[in-house]
Amino acid sequence: DFNHYAEFLRELLVPILPRTVALWLLRGGLIFAVLLHVHAAATLTKLNREARSVKYQSPRDYQVANFASRTMRATGVIVFLFVFWHLADLTWGWWNATGTSAADGEFVRGDAYGNVVRSFERVPVAVLYVIANIALGTHLYHGVWSAFQSMGWNDPKFKAWRRYIAIAFATLIVVGNVSFPIAVLAGIVGE
């Protein structure tokens, strides 16, 4: 079923568009969104630095800023690097090739399910995915939380709801993503 889903993505909107064109348009949209996100982060950092002519004379007040807000840049870089590694591992097959055949762990184009299983059977790869997704969850939590504030929806009576929505969204993404390597390592999913 997983391989059928992968093939469905390649066949999306056929015959209106040639095979894989819709998938490449979606990929292009995602790349544009990532570049826009990085530009917005860099611009915001620059504006924050230029807002004060004199730097703060004391260390940051870490009681005001929570862990997620203090680590936005670091988790953003971790997630950015992880996405490249994820593509190299499961889309391009650069780091999923550990043998000379599918039985040895070799990347097989068109076998998305087998590639995922063979990749996640390697404990260091599974651990990397879990750690990267925890960083993603931290990044998403603060992103969702601050999106409400950016939209002006930061009334104090909704503060708890904003927090719960941010926690729920980040948790849903992380638990869903982490379930894949855990299912493979636990033997629930396999070839």
mmCIF file of N, CA, C and O in Angstrom, residues 28-113:
data_model
loop_
_atom_site.group_PDB
_atom_site.id
_atom_site.type_symbol
_atom_site.label_atom_id
_atom_site.label_comp_id
_atom_site.label_asym_id
_atom_site.label_seq_id
_atom_site.Cartn_x
_atom_site.Cartn_y
_atom_site.Cartn_z
ATOM 1 N N GLY A 28 8.301 22.116 -5.802
ATOM 2 C CA GLY A 28 8.708 23.497 -6.035
ATOM 3 C C GLY A 28 8.032 24.450 -5.062
ATOM 4 O O GLY A 28 8.663 25.378 -4.551
ATOM 5 N N GLY A 29 6.746 24.216 -4.806
ATOM 6 C CA GLY A 29 6.029 25.039 -3.834
ATOM 7 C C GLY A 29 6.616 24.902 -2.438
ATOM 8 O O GLY A 29 6.754 25.897 -1.708
ATOM 9 N N LEU A 30 6.976 23.687 -2.056
ATOM 10 C CA LEU A 30 7.596 23.466 -0.745
ATOM 11 C C LEU A 30 8.961 24.144 -0.659
ATOM 12 O O LEU A 30 9.297 24.758 0.367
ATOM 13 N N ILE A 31 9.747 24.039 -1.726
ATOM 14 C CA ILE A 31 11.065 24.691 -1.739
ATOM 15 C C ILE A 31 10.899 26.203 -1.621
ATOM 16 O O ILE A 31 11.614 26.865 -0.855
ATOM 17 N N PHE A 32 9.931 26.760 -2.341
ATOM 18 C CA PHE A 32 9.672 28.198 -2.256
ATOM 19 C C PHE A 32 9.256 28.580 -0.828
ATOM 20 O O PHE A 32 9.722 29.587 -0.291
ATOM 21 N N ALA A 33 8.405 27.771 -0.210
ATOM 22 C CA ALA A 33 7.961 28.053 1.161
ATOM 23 C C ALA A 33 9.137 28.009 2.144
ATOM 24 O O ALA A 33 9.225 28.844 3.052
ATOM 25 N N VAL A 34 10.032 27.050 1.958
ATOM 26 C CA VAL A 34 11.212 26.962 2.835
ATOM 27 C C VAL A 34 12.097 28.193 2.647
ATOM 28 O O VAL A 34 12.558 28.785 3.632
ATOM 29 N N LEU A 35 12.337 28.578 1.402
ATOM 30 C CA LEU A 35 13.157 29.766 1.150
ATOM 31 C C LEU A 35 12.508 31.020 1.734
ATOM 32 O O LEU A 35 13.197 31.866 2.315
ATOM 33 N N LEU A 36 11.203 31.135 1.601
ATOM 34 C CA LEU A 36 10.476 32.264 2.178
ATOM 35 C C LEU A 36 10.588 32.252 3.700
ATOM 36 O O LEU A 36 10.784 33.298 4.331
ATOM 37 N N HIS A 37 10.490 31.076 4.289
ATOM 38 C CA HIS A 37 10.608 30.935 5.748
ATOM 39 C C HIS A 37 12.006 31.346 6.227
ATOM 40 O O HIS A 37 12.143 32.075 7.211
ATOM 41 N N VAL A 38 13.032 30.885 5.532
ATOM 42 C CA VAL A 38 14.411 31.239 5.894
ATOM 43 C C VAL A 38 14.620 32.746 5.732
ATOM 44 O O VAL A 38 15.238 33.391 6.594
ATOM 45 N N HIS A 39 14.095 33.318 4.651
ATOM 46 C CA HIS A 39 14.202 34.764 4.436
ATOM 47 C C HIS A 39 13.508 35.530 5.569
ATOM 48 O O HIS A 39 14.056 36.508 6.084
ATOM 49 N N ALA A 40 12.313 35.085 5.949
ATOM 50 C CA ALA A 40 11.581 35.753 7.027
ATOM 51 C C ALA A 40 12.357 35.664 8.343
ATOM 52 O O ALA A 40 12.433 36.657 9.094
ATOM 53 N N ALA A 41 12.940 34.514 8.627
ATOM 54 C CA ALA A 41 13.722 34.353 9.863
ATOM 55 C C ALA A 41 14.946 35.262 9.852
ATOM 56 O O ALA A 41 15.255 35.917 10.857
ATOM 57 N N ALA A 42 15.641 35.318 8.721
ATOM 58 C CA ALA A 42 16.831 36.168 8.625
ATOM 59 C C ALA A 42 16.452 37.645 8.734
ATOM 60 O O ALA A 42 17.137 38.425 9.419
ATOM 61 N N THR A 43 15.371 38.027 8.086
ATOM 62 C CA THR A 43 14.909 39.418 8.147
ATOM 63 C C THR A 43 14.503 39.795 9.562
ATOM 64 O O THR A 43 14.847 40.878 10.050
ATOM 65 N N LEU A 44 13.780 38.916 10.235
ATOM 66 C CA LEU A 44 13.367 39.178 11.612
ATOM 67 C C LEU A 44 14.583 39.313 12.529
ATOM 68 O O LEU A 44 14.637 40.212 13.377
ATOM 69 N N THR A 45 15.566 38.463 12.352
ATOM 70 C CA THR A 45 16.798 38.548 13.149
ATOM 71 C C THR A 45 17.491 39.877 12.918
ATOM 72 O O THR A 45 17.922 40.543 13.863
ATOM 73 N N LYS A 46 17.590 40.285 11.653
ATOM 74 C CA LYS A 46 18.236 41.557 11.315
ATOM 75 C C LYS A 46 17.476 42.737 11.928
ATOM 76 O O LYS A 46 18.076 43.637 12.510
ATOM 77 N N LEU A 47 16.150 42.720 11.809
ATOM 78 C CA LEU A 47 15.343 43.807 12.373
ATOM 79 C C LEU A 47 15.482 43.870 13.896
ATOM 80 O O LEU A 47 15.561 44.963 14.469
ATOM 81 N N ASN A 48 15.527 42.717 14.536
ATOM 82 C CA ASN A 48 15.694 42.688 16.000
ATOM 83 C C ASN A 48 17.038 43.277 16.405
ATOM 84 O O ASN A 48 17.130 43.999 17.399
ATOM 85 N N ARG A 49 18.086 42.965 15.647
ATOM 86 C CA ARG A 49 19.417 43.483 15.982
ATOM 87 C C ARG A 49 19.505 44.984 15.734
ATOM 88 O O ARG A 49 20.191 45.692 16.461
ATOM 89 N N GLU A 50 18.822 45.462 14.694
ATOM 90 C CA GLU A 50 18.872 46.883 14.365
ATOM 91 C C GLU A 50 17.942 47.723 15.239
ATOM 92 O O GLU A 50 18.053 48.946 15.262
ATOM 93 N N ALA A 51 17.051 47.092 15.973
ATOM 94 C CA ALA A 51 16.071 47.824 16.781
ATOM 95 C C ALA A 51 16.721 48.547 17.956
ATOM 96 O O ALA A 51 16.167 49.501 18.474
ATOM 97 N N ARG A 52 17.876 48.069 18.393
ATOM 98 C CA ARG A 52 18.571 48.714 19.507
ATOM 99 C C ARG A 52 19.934 49.194 19.033
ATOM 100 O O ARG A 52 20.714 48.426 18.503
ATOM 101 N N SER A 53 20.225 50.452 19.262
ATOM 102 C CA SER A 53 21.527 50.972 18.874
ATOM 103 C C SER A 53 22.622 50.493 19.825
ATOM 104 O O SER A 53 23.775 50.395 19.460
ATOM 105 N N VAL A 54 22.223 50.198 21.077
ATOM 106 C CA VAL A 54 23.166 49.698 22.078
ATOM 107 C C VAL A 54 22.705 48.309 22.489
ATOM 108 O O VAL A 54 21.526 48.093 22.797
ATOM 109 N N LYS A 55 23.645 47.377 22.514
ATOM 110 C CA LYS A 55 23.279 46.014 22.892
ATOM 111 C C LYS A 55 22.885 45.966 24.362
ATOM 112 O O LYS A 55 23.292 46.818 25.161
ATOM 113 N N TYR A 56 22.118 44.943 24.712
ATOM 114 C CA TYR A 56 21.761 44.732 26.105
ATOM 115 C C TYR A 56 23.026 44.559 26.936
ATOM 116 O O TYR A 56 23.960 43.870 26.535
ATOM 117 N N GLN A 57 23.053 45.178 28.101
ATOM 118 C CA GLN A 57 24.245 45.123 28.944
ATOM 119 C C GLN A 57 24.227 43.919 29.894
ATOM 120 O O GLN A 57 25.226 43.598 30.500
ATOM 121 N N SER A 58 23.079 43.283 30.020
ATOM 122 C CA SER A 58 22.989 42.118 30.908
ATOM 123 C C SER A 58 22.562 40.912 30.093
ATOM 124 O O SER A 58 22.055 41.051 28.980
ATOM 125 N N PRO A 59 22.750 39.720 30.652
ATOM 126 C CA PRO A 59 22.328 38.527 29.917
ATOM 127 C C PRO A 59 20.814 38.515 29.699
ATOM 128 O O PRO A 59 20.072 39.201 30.392
ATOM 129 N N ARG A 60 20.395 37.704 28.732
ATOM 130 C CA ARG A 60 18.956 37.606 28.445
ATOM 131 C C ARG A 60 18.197 37.130 29.666
ATOM 132 O O ARG A 60 18.702 36.353 30.458
ATOM 133 N N ASP A 61 16.958 37.566 29.772
ATOM 134 C CA ASP A 61 16.083 37.126 30.862
ATOM 135 C C ASP A 61 15.419 35.826 30.434
ATOM 136 O O ASP A 61 14.408 35.832 29.735
ATOM 137 N N TYR A 62 15.996 34.703 30.852
ATOM 138 C CA TYR A 62 15.496 33.409 30.418
ATOM 139 C C TYR A 62 14.227 32.986 31.153
ATOM 140 O O TYR A 62 13.657 31.965 30.853
ATOM 141 N N GLN A 63 13.779 33.777 32.096
ATOM 142 C CA GLN A 63 12.497 33.471 32.722
ATOM 143 C C GLN A 63 11.344 33.931 31.847
ATOM 144 O O GLN A 63 10.247 33.417 31.937
ATOM 145 N N VAL A 64 11.593 34.904 30.991
ATOM 146 C CA VAL A 64 10.556 35.404 30.095
ATOM 147 C C VAL A 64 10.489 34.540 28.836
ATOM 148 O O VAL A 64 9.414 34.164 28.389
ATOM 149 N N ALA A 65 11.643 34.212 28.273
ATOM 150 C CA ALA A 65 11.687 33.418 27.049
ATOM 151 C C ALA A 65 11.728 31.937 27.406
ATOM 152 O O ALA A 65 12.557 31.512 28.197
ATOM 153 N N ASN A 66 10.830 31.146 26.821
ATOM 154 C CA ASN A 66 10.847 29.707 27.111
ATOM 155 C C ASN A 66 11.871 28.997 26.226
ATOM 156 O O ASN A 66 12.457 29.580 25.317
ATOM 157 N N PHE A 67 12.072 27.715 26.481
ATOM 158 C CA PHE A 67 13.071 26.930 25.760
ATOM 159 C C PHE A 67 12.817 26.954 24.256
ATOM 160 O O PHE A 67 13.746 27.112 23.470
ATOM 161 N N ALA A 68 11.563 26.807 23.864
ATOM 162 C CA ALA A 68 11.236 26.768 22.437
ATOM 163 C C ALA A 68 11.591 28.080 21.746
ATOM 164 O O ALA A 68 12.146 28.083 20.643
ATOM 165 N N SER A 69 11.305 29.208 22.386
ATOM 166 C CA SER A 69 11.608 30.497 21.751
ATOM 167 C C SER A 69 13.108 30.760 21.720
ATOM 168 O O SER A 69 13.607 31.364 20.769
ATOM 169 N N ARG A 70 13.838 30.287 22.746
ATOM 170 C CA ARG A 70 15.285 30.500 22.767
ATOM 171 C C ARG A 70 16.015 29.635 21.753
ATOM 172 O O ARG A 70 17.136 29.952 21.364
ATOM 173 N N THR A 71 15.405 28.538 21.335
ATOM 174 C CA THR A 71 16.093 27.598 20.448
ATOM 175 C C THR A 71 15.544 27.608 19.023
ATOM 176 O O THR A 71 15.855 26.698 18.254
ATOM 177 N N MET A 72 14.767 28.605 18.660
ATOM 178 C CA MET A 72 14.175 28.636 17.316
ATOM 179 C C MET A 72 15.233 28.564 16.215
ATOM 180 O O MET A 72 15.080 27.806 15.259
ATOM 181 N N ARG A 73 16.296 29.331 16.322
ATOM 182 C CA ARG A 73 17.324 29.295 15.280
ATOM 183 C C ARG A 73 17.991 27.927 15.225
ATOM 184 O O ARG A 73 18.183 27.369 14.146
ATOM 185 N N ALA A 74 18.350 27.399 16.375
ATOM 186 C CA ALA A 74 19.041 26.098 16.419
ATOM 187 C C ALA A 74 18.141 24.986 15.892
ATOM 188 O O ALA A 74 18.572 24.167 15.070
ATOM 189 N N THR A 75 16.890 24.947 16.348
ATOM 190 C CA THR A 75 15.996 23.883 15.869
ATOM 191 C C THR A 75 15.689 24.068 14.387
ATOM 192 O O THR A 75 15.528 23.086 13.662
ATOM 193 N N GLY A 76 15.627 25.309 13.932
ATOM 194 C CA GLY A 76 15.414 25.560 12.500
ATOM 195 C C GLY A 76 16.561 25.012 11.661
ATOM 196 O O GLY A 76 16.334 24.378 10.633
ATOM 197 N N VAL A 77 17.780 25.233 12.107
ATOM 198 C CA VAL A 77 18.953 24.719 11.384
ATOM 199 C C VAL A 77 18.959 23.187 11.431
ATOM 200 O O VAL A 77 19.223 22.530 10.421
ATOM 201 N N ILE A 78 18.659 22.612 12.592
ATOM 202 C CA ILE A 78 18.613 21.150 12.715
ATOM 203 C C ILE A 78 17.583 20.569 11.749
ATOM 204 O O ILE A 78 17.861 19.602 11.033
ATOM 205 N N VAL A 79 16.395 21.145 11.719
ATOM 206 C CA VAL A 79 15.338 20.646 10.833
ATOM 207 C C VAL A 79 15.739 20.825 9.369
ATOM 208 O O VAL A 79 15.535 19.924 8.551
ATOM 209 N N PHE A 80 16.328 21.962 9.021
ATOM 210 C CA PHE A 80 16.762 22.208 7.649
ATOM 211 C C PHE A 80 17.782 21.155 7.203
ATOM 212 O O PHE A 80 17.658 20.568 6.128
ATOM 213 N N LEU A 81 18.783 20.894 8.044
ATOM 214 C CA LEU A 81 19.794 19.881 7.720
ATOM 215 C C LEU A 81 19.181 18.481 7.678
ATOM 216 O O LEU A 81 19.533 17.663 6.835
ATOM 217 N N PHE A 82 18.247 18.229 8.590
ATOM 218 C CA PHE A 82 17.590 16.924 8.616
ATOM 219 C C PHE A 82 16.788 16.677 7.336
ATOM 220 O O PHE A 82 16.793 15.572 6.804
ATOM 221 N N VAL A 83 16.096 17.691 6.843
ATOM 222 C CA VAL A 83 15.307 17.526 5.618
ATOM 223 C C VAL A 83 16.221 17.137 4.462
ATOM 224 O O VAL A 83 15.898 16.234 3.689
ATOM 225 N N PHE A 84 17.381 17.784 4.361
ATOM 226 C CA PHE A 84 18.338 17.409 3.319
ATOM 227 C C PHE A 84 18.774 15.959 3.514
ATOM 228 O O PHE A 84 18.821 15.177 2.564
ATOM 229 N N TRP A 85 19.102 15.579 4.741
ATOM 230 C CA TRP A 85 19.527 14.204 5.013
ATOM 231 C C TRP A 85 18.398 13.221 4.707
ATOM 232 O O TRP A 85 18.626 12.153 4.140
ATOM 233 N N HIS A 86 17.186 13.570 5.087
ATOM 234 C CA HIS A 86 16.011 12.724 4.842
ATOM 235 C C HIS A 86 15.836 12.475 3.341
ATOM 236 O O HIS A 86 15.596 11.341 2.914
ATOM 237 N N LEU A 87 15.954 13.526 2.540
ATOM 238 C CA LEU A 87 15.856 13.374 1.083
ATOM 239 C C LEU A 87 16.991 12.508 0.547
ATOM 240 O O LEU A 87 16.773 11.646 -0.305
ATOM 241 N N ALA A 88 18.196 12.737 1.050
ATOM 242 C CA ALA A 88 19.342 11.944 0.595
ATOM 243 C C ALA A 88 19.195 10.480 0.985
ATOM 244 O O ALA A 88 19.634 9.588 0.261
ATOM 245 N N ASP A 89 18.551 10.224 2.103
ATOM 246 C CA ASP A 89 18.378 8.853 2.590
ATOM 247 C C ASP A 89 17.247 8.131 1.863
ATOM 248 O O ASP A 89 17.423 7.004 1.398
ATOM 249 N N LEU A 90 16.091 8.767 1.740
ATOM 250 C CA LEU A 90 14.905 8.055 1.264
ATOM 251 C C LEU A 90 14.418 8.450 -0.136
ATOM 252 O O LEU A 90 13.585 7.748 -0.701
ATOM 253 N N THR A 91 14.900 9.546 -0.682
ATOM 254 C CA THR A 91 14.475 9.935 -2.022
ATOM 255 C C THR A 91 15.586 9.695 -3.041
ATOM 256 O O THR A 91 15.356 9.112 -4.087
ATOM 257 N N TRP A 92 16.780 10.140 -2.724
ATOM 258 C CA TRP A 92 17.888 9.986 -3.651
ATOM 259 C C TRP A 92 18.673 8.699 -3.421
ATOM 260 O O TRP A 92 19.363 8.238 -4.319
ATOM 261 N N GLY A 93 18.608 8.164 -2.202
ATOM 262 C CA GLY A 93 19.284 6.906 -1.896
ATOM 263 C C GLY A 93 20.766 7.014 -1.626
ATOM 264 O O GLY A 93 21.470 6.015 -1.580
ATOM 265 N N TRP A 94 21.278 8.210 -1.399
ATOM 266 C CA TRP A 94 22.710 8.382 -1.172
ATOM 267 C C TRP A 94 23.177 7.697 0.099
ATOM 268 O O TRP A 94 24.273 7.146 0.134
ATOM 269 N N TRP A 95 22.381 7.780 1.189
ATOM 270 C CA TRP A 95 22.818 7.246 2.481
ATOM 271 C C TRP A 95 21.991 6.062 2.922
ATOM 272 O O TRP A 95 22.035 5.668 4.076
ATOM 273 N N ASN A 96 21.231 5.500 2.012
ATOM 274 C CA ASN A 96 20.457 4.306 2.336
ATOM 275 C C ASN A 96 21.100 3.077 1.707
ATOM 276 O O ASN A 96 20.630 1.981 1.844
ATOM 277 N N ALA A 97 22.186 3.283 0.991
ATOM 278 C CA ALA A 97 22.842 2.175 0.299
ATOM 279 C C ALA A 97 23.897 1.561 1.207
ATOM 280 O O ALA A 97 25.001 2.063 1.324
ATOM 281 N N THR A 98 23.536 0.482 1.884
ATOM 282 C CA THR A 98 24.470 -0.152 2.810
ATOM 283 C C THR A 98 24.933 -1.514 2.331
ATOM 284 O O THR A 98 25.733 -2.149 2.976
ATOM 285 N N GLY A 99 24.420 -1.993 1.221
ATOM 286 C CA GLY A 99 24.795 -3.311 0.719
ATOM 287 C C GLY A 99 24.806 -3.315 -0.789
ATOM 288 O O GLY A 99 24.889 -2.271 -1.438
ATOM 289 N N THR A 100 24.717 -4.500 -1.363
ATOM 290 C CA THR A 100 24.747 -4.622 -2.824
ATOM 291 C C THR A 100 23.413 -5.062 -3.397
ATOM 292 O O THR A 100 23.264 -5.170 -4.600
ATOM 293 N N SER A 101 22.424 -5.348 -2.537
ATOM 294 C CA SER A 101 21.098 -5.742 -3.011
ATOM 295 C C SER A 101 20.064 -5.304 -1.990
ATOM 296 O O SER A 101 20.408 -4.884 -0.888
ATOM 297 N N ALA A 102 18.785 -5.418 -2.354
ATOM 298 C CA ALA A 102 17.719 -5.062 -1.423
ATOM 299 C C ALA A 102 17.826 -5.883 -0.141
ATOM 300 O O ALA A 102 17.576 -5.390 0.954
ATOM 301 N N ALA A 103 18.226 -7.135 -0.274
ATOM 302 C CA ALA A 103 18.364 -7.995 0.909
ATOM 303 C C ALA A 103 19.458 -7.485 1.838
ATOM 304 O O ALA A 103 19.389 -7.670 3.056
ATOM 305 N N ASP A 104 20.485 -6.822 1.276
ATOM 306 C CA ASP A 104 21.587 -6.285 2.082
ATOM 307 C C ASP A 104 21.334 -4.865 2.558
ATOM 308 O O ASP A 104 22.174 -4.290 3.237
ATOM 309 N N GLY A 105 20.236 -4.267 2.164
ATOM 310 C CA GLY A 105 19.937 -2.899 2.579
ATOM 311 C C GLY A 105 20.117 -1.871 1.495
ATOM 312 O O GLY A 105 20.082 -0.684 1.748
ATOM 313 N N GLU A 106 20.330 -2.291 0.274
ATOM 314 C CA GLU A 106 20.547 -1.374 -0.836
ATOM 315 C C GLU A 106 19.275 -0.573 -1.140
ATOM 316 O O GLU A 106 18.172 -1.093 -1.063
ATOM 317 N N PHE A 107 19.439 0.693 -1.491
ATOM 318 C CA PHE A 107 18.330 1.541 -1.924
ATOM 319 C C PHE A 107 17.800 1.020 -3.252
ATOM 320 O O PHE A 107 18.570 0.748 -4.170
ATOM 321 N N VAL A 108 16.488 0.857 -3.353
ATOM 322 C CA VAL A 108 15.866 0.366 -4.578
ATOM 323 C C VAL A 108 14.856 1.406 -5.049
ATOM 324 O O VAL A 108 13.846 1.646 -4.372
ATOM 325 N N ARG A 109 15.125 2.040 -6.181
ATOM 326 C CA ARG A 109 14.208 3.050 -6.716
ATOM 327 C C ARG A 109 12.859 2.400 -6.995
ATOM 328 O O ARG A 109 12.784 1.334 -7.594
ATOM 329 N N GLY A 110 11.786 3.043 -6.526
ATOM 330 C CA GLY A 110 10.442 2.520 -6.722
ATOM 331 C C GLY A 110 9.950 1.640 -5.585
ATOM 332 O O GLY A 110 8.787 1.277 -5.545
ATOM 333 N N ASP A 111 10.826 1.300 -4.646
ATOM 334 C CA ASP A 111 10.427 0.482 -3.490
ATOM 335 C C ASP A 111 10.457 1.358 -2.239
ATOM 336 O O ASP A 111 11.294 1.180 -1.344
ATOM 337 N N ALA A 112 9.541 2.316 -2.169
ATOM 338 C CA ALA A 112 9.520 3.264 -1.055
ATOM 339 C C ALA A 112 9.381 2.547 0.284
ATOM 340 O O ALA A 112 10.098 2.853 1.240
ATOM 341 N N TYR A 113 8.474 1.584 0.355
ATOM 342 C CA TYR A 113 8.255 0.844 1.604
ATOM 343 C C TYR A 113 9.536 0.130 2.044
ATOM 344 O O TYR A 113 9.971 0.261 3.191
#
